Coordinates of C-alpha atoms in Angstrom, one line a residue:
X21 CA 3.1 -45.2 -16.7
X22 CA 5.6 -43.9 -19.2
X23 CA 3.1 -41.5 -20.7
X24 CA 2.3 -40.2 -17.2
X25 CA 6.0 -39.6 -16.5
X26 CA 6.4 -37.8 -19.9
X27 CA 3.4 -35.6 -18.9
X28 CA 5.0 -34.7 -15.6
X29 CA 8.3 -33.9 -17.2
X30 CA 6.5 -31.7 -19.8
X31 CA 4.6 -29.8 -17.1
X32 CA 7.8 -29.3 -15.1
X33 CA 9.7 -28.0 -18.1
X34 CA 6.9 -25.6 -19.0
X35 CA 7.0 -24.3 -15.4
X36 CA 10.7 -23.7 -15.6
X37 CA 10.3 -22.0 -18.9
X38 CA 7.7 -19.7 -17.4
X39 CA 10.1 -18.9 -14.5
X40 CA 12.9 -18.0 -16.9
X41 CA 10.5 -15.9 -19.0
X42 CA 9.3 -13.9 -16.1
X43 CA 12.9 -13.3 -14.9
X44 CA 13.9 -12.1 -18.4
X45 CA 10.9 -9.8 -18.7
X46 CA 11.5 -8.2 -15.3
X47 CA 15.1 -7.6 -16.0
X48 CA 14.5 -6.1 -19.5
X49 CA 11.7 -4.0 -18.2
X50 CA 13.6 -2.6 -15.2
X51 CA 16.8 -1.8 -17.2
X52 CA 14.9 0.0 -19.9
X53 CA 15.5 -2.5 -22.7
X54 CA 11.8 -2.9 -23.4
X55 CA 9.9 0.0 -24.8
X56 CA 6.8 1.5 -23.0
X57 CA 4.5 -1.0 -24.6
X58 CA 6.3 -3.9 -22.8
X59 CA 5.8 -6.1 -25.9
X60 CA 7.6 -9.4 -25.1
X61 CA 6.3 -12.6 -26.6
X62 CA 8.2 -15.9 -26.4
X63 CA 7.8 -19.2 -28.4
X64 CA 10.1 -22.0 -27.2
X65 CA 10.5 -25.5 -28.6
X66 CA 10.3 -28.1 -25.8
X67 CA 13.0 -30.7 -26.3
X68 CA 12.0 -34.3 -26.8
X69 CA 8.4 -33.3 -27.7
X70 CA 6.6 -32.1 -30.8
X71 CA 5.5 -29.1 -28.7
X72 CA 6.2 -25.4 -28.3
X73 CA 5.3 -23.3 -25.3
X74 CA 4.0 -19.8 -26.0
X75 CA 4.6 -17.3 -23.2
X76 CA 2.8 -14.0 -23.8
X77 CA 3.0 -10.9 -21.5
X78 CA 0.0 -8.6 -21.5
X79 CA 2.2 -5.4 -21.7
X80 CA 0.7 -1.9 -21.8
X81 CA -0.8 -0.6 -18.6
X82 CA -2.1 -4.0 -17.4
X83 CA -2.1 -4.1 -13.6
X84 CA -1.0 -7.7 -13.7
X85 CA 1.8 -8.4 -16.0
X86 CA 1.7 -12.2 -15.4
X87 CA 2.1 -14.0 -18.7
X88 CA -0.4 -16.3 -20.4
X89 CA 0.9 -19.8 -21.3
X90 CA -0.3 -22.0 -24.1
X91 CA 1.0 -25.2 -25.7
X92 CA 0.9 -26.0 -29.4
X93 CA 2.2 -28.7 -31.8
X94 CA 5.5 -27.7 -33.3
X95 CA 4.9 -29.6 -36.5
X96 CA 1.6 -27.8 -37.1
X97 CA 3.3 -24.4 -36.9
X98 CA 4.6 -24.5 -40.5
X99 CA 5.6 -20.8 -40.6
X100 CA 7.5 -20.8 -37.4
X101 CA 11.1 -19.6 -37.8
X102 CA 12.3 -22.4 -35.5
X103 CA 11.8 -24.8 -38.4
X104 CA 14.9 -23.3 -40.1
X105 CA 17.7 -25.7 -38.9
X106 CA 20.5 -23.5 -40.1
X107 CA 19.7 -21.0 -37.4
X108 CA 20.2 -23.6 -34.6
X109 CA 17.5 -22.0 -32.5
X110 CA 14.9 -23.3 -30.1
X111 CA 13.5 -19.9 -29.0
X112 CA 12.0 -16.9 -30.8
X113 CA 11.1 -13.7 -29.0
X114 CA 9.0 -10.9 -30.5
X115 CA 10.0 -7.7 -28.7
X116 CA 9.7 -3.9 -29.0
X117 CA 12.7 -1.9 -27.9
X118 CA 13.2 1.8 -28.4
X119 CA 16.4 2.0 -30.4
X120 CA 16.1 -1.1 -32.5
X121 CA 12.5 -0.2 -33.3
X122 CA 13.9 3.1 -34.6
X123 CA 15.9 1.2 -37.1
X124 CA 12.8 -0.8 -38.0
X125 CA 10.9 2.4 -38.7
X126 CA 13.8 3.8 -40.7
X127 CA 13.6 0.6 -42.8
X128 CA 17.3 0.1 -42.7
X129 CA 19.5 -2.9 -41.8
X130 CA 21.2 -2.5 -38.4
X131 CA 25.0 -2.8 -38.3
X132 CA 26.3 -4.2 -35.0
X133 CA 29.2 -2.0 -34.1
X134 CA 29.4 -2.5 -30.4
X135 CA 31.9 -5.2 -29.2
X136 CA 29.8 -6.3 -26.2
X137 CA 27.2 -7.6 -28.6
X138 CA 29.5 -8.5 -31.5
X139 CA 31.7 -10.9 -29.5
X140 CA 28.7 -13.2 -29.2
X141 CA 27.6 -13.0 -32.8
X142 CA 29.1 -14.0 -36.2
X143 CA 26.6 -11.9 -38.1
X144 CA 27.6 -8.3 -38.7
X145 CA 24.1 -6.9 -39.5
X146 CA 20.5 -7.5 -38.6
X147 CA 18.4 -7.3 -41.8
X148 CA 15.1 -5.4 -42.1
X149 CA 11.9 -7.3 -43.1
X150 CA 10.8 -4.9 -45.8
X151 CA 8.4 -7.1 -47.7
X152 CA 5.9 -7.9 -45.0
X153 CA 3.8 -9.8 -47.5
X154 CA 6.3 -12.6 -46.9
X155 CA 6.7 -14.3 -43.6
X156 CA 9.7 -14.3 -41.3
X157 CA 10.6 -17.9 -42.2
X158 CA 10.4 -17.3 -45.9
X159 CA 12.4 -14.1 -45.7
X160 CA 15.2 -15.6 -43.6
X161 CA 15.4 -18.8 -45.8
X162 CA 15.7 -16.6 -48.9
X163 CA 18.6 -14.7 -47.2
X164 CA 20.4 -17.9 -46.2
X165 CA 19.9 -19.4 -49.6
X166 CA 21.0 -16.3 -51.5
X167 CA 23.9 -15.3 -49.2
X168 CA 25.6 -18.4 -47.8
X169 CA 28.7 -16.3 -47.4
X170 CA 27.0 -14.3 -44.6
X171 CA 26.6 -15.6 -41.1
X172 CA 23.0 -16.4 -40.2
X173 CA 21.5 -13.3 -38.5
X174 CA 20.3 -13.5 -34.9
X175 CA 17.2 -11.5 -35.6
X176 CA 15.0 -9.7 -38.2
X177 CA 13.8 -6.2 -37.8
X178 CA 10.1 -5.9 -38.3
X179 CA 9.8 -3.1 -40.8
X180 CA 7.9 -0.2 -39.1
X181 CA 7.6 -2.3 -35.9
X182 CA 9.6 -4.3 -33.5
X183 CA 12.1 -7.1 -33.8
X184 CA 12.0 -10.9 -33.9
X185 CA 15.0 -12.5 -32.1
X186 CA 16.0 -16.2 -32.0
X187 CA 18.5 -18.3 -30.2
X188 CA 19.2 -21.1 -27.8
X189 CA 17.2 -20.9 -24.6
X190 CA 14.9 -18.2 -23.2
X191 CA 17.6 -16.6 -21.0
X192 CA 20.4 -16.6 -23.6
X193 CA 18.1 -15.2 -26.3
X194 CA 16.9 -12.5 -23.9
X195 CA 20.4 -11.5 -23.0
X196 CA 21.1 -11.2 -26.7
X197 CA 18.2 -8.7 -26.9
X198 CA 19.7 -6.8 -24.1
X199 CA 23.1 -6.5 -25.8
X200 CA 22.0 -5.7 -29.3
X201 CA 19.5 -3.1 -28.0
X202 CA 22.4 -1.6 -26.0
X203 CA 24.4 -1.5 -29.2
X204 CA 21.6 0.3 -31.0
X205 CA 21.4 2.8 -28.1
X206 CA 25.1 3.6 -28.0
X207 CA 25.3 3.9 -31.7
X208 CA 22.6 6.6 -31.6
X209 CA 24.6 8.4 -28.9
X210 CA 27.7 8.1 -31.0
X211 CA 26.1 10.2 -33.7
X212 CA 26.7 13.3 -31.5
X213 CA 30.5 12.8 -31.8
X214 CA 30.7 11.7 -35.4
X215 CA 29.0 8.4 -35.5
X216 CA 29.9 4.8 -34.6
X217 CA 32.9 3.5 -36.7
X218 CA 33.8 0.1 -38.1
X219 CA 36.0 -2.1 -36.0
X220 CA 39.7 -1.5 -36.1
X221 CA 41.8 -4.3 -37.7
X222 CA 41.9 -7.4 -35.4
X223 CA 39.3 -6.1 -33.0
X224 CA 36.5 -8.5 -34.0
X225 CA 38.9 -11.5 -34.1
X226 CA 40.0 -10.7 -30.6
X227 CA 36.4 -10.7 -29.4
X228 CA 35.6 -13.9 -31.1
X229 CA 38.6 -15.6 -29.7
X230 CA 37.3 -14.7 -26.2
X231 CA 34.0 -16.4 -26.9
X232 CA 35.2 -19.3 -28.9
X233 CA 33.8 -18.2 -32.2
X234 CA 37.1 -17.4 -34.0
X235 CA 37.4 -20.6 -36.0
X236 CA 33.7 -20.6 -36.9
X237 CA 34.0 -17.0 -38.1
X238 CA 36.4 -18.1 -40.9
X239 CA 33.5 -19.8 -42.6
X240 CA 31.8 -16.5 -43.4
X241 CA 32.6 -13.2 -45.1
X242 CA 30.5 -11.1 -42.8

């Protein structure tokens, strides 16, 4: 009977995850966060189970944008970024957005200079995955090992491609995509009037105070 209840709970959880994913996809599609390809693929760790749910939207010009759903064993996905505990993440989303993808193509790290995004993040930059012969997990682990003074990044630009974001929950991670892509868009607009500037003294600390990250921010240099 216990196994039957666990199975019911698992199916119910996956159904809720699908609902969240569809909502996030529709919002990001309608507000222009997603690029024309509509690339938006989610992997989410199911709590209490050695399982991940993969939610993949067809994208492109598909008449039906309903996602496909699959379940896999978490422990067997050895290269999955969610195995890196220092990121405290249960969700990874591969996404293509117009302005962040431009930074990916430029093969440059993206500096987050927009307070609406920065107040939710301790990391100041999103690194670029330049050596694609190495996986995302290997690349991020090397960065965390080599630069413990830097806050763990919330994403990794896919050199010459899109972006991999991670976080807690499908909706929160999707909202982070919205905010960071908005930052990238505004920073491009700012080039017309001289370029986005670094924060004035105390500006970031004020933002972190509002979101409860101020004390945690003192653990990192950037």
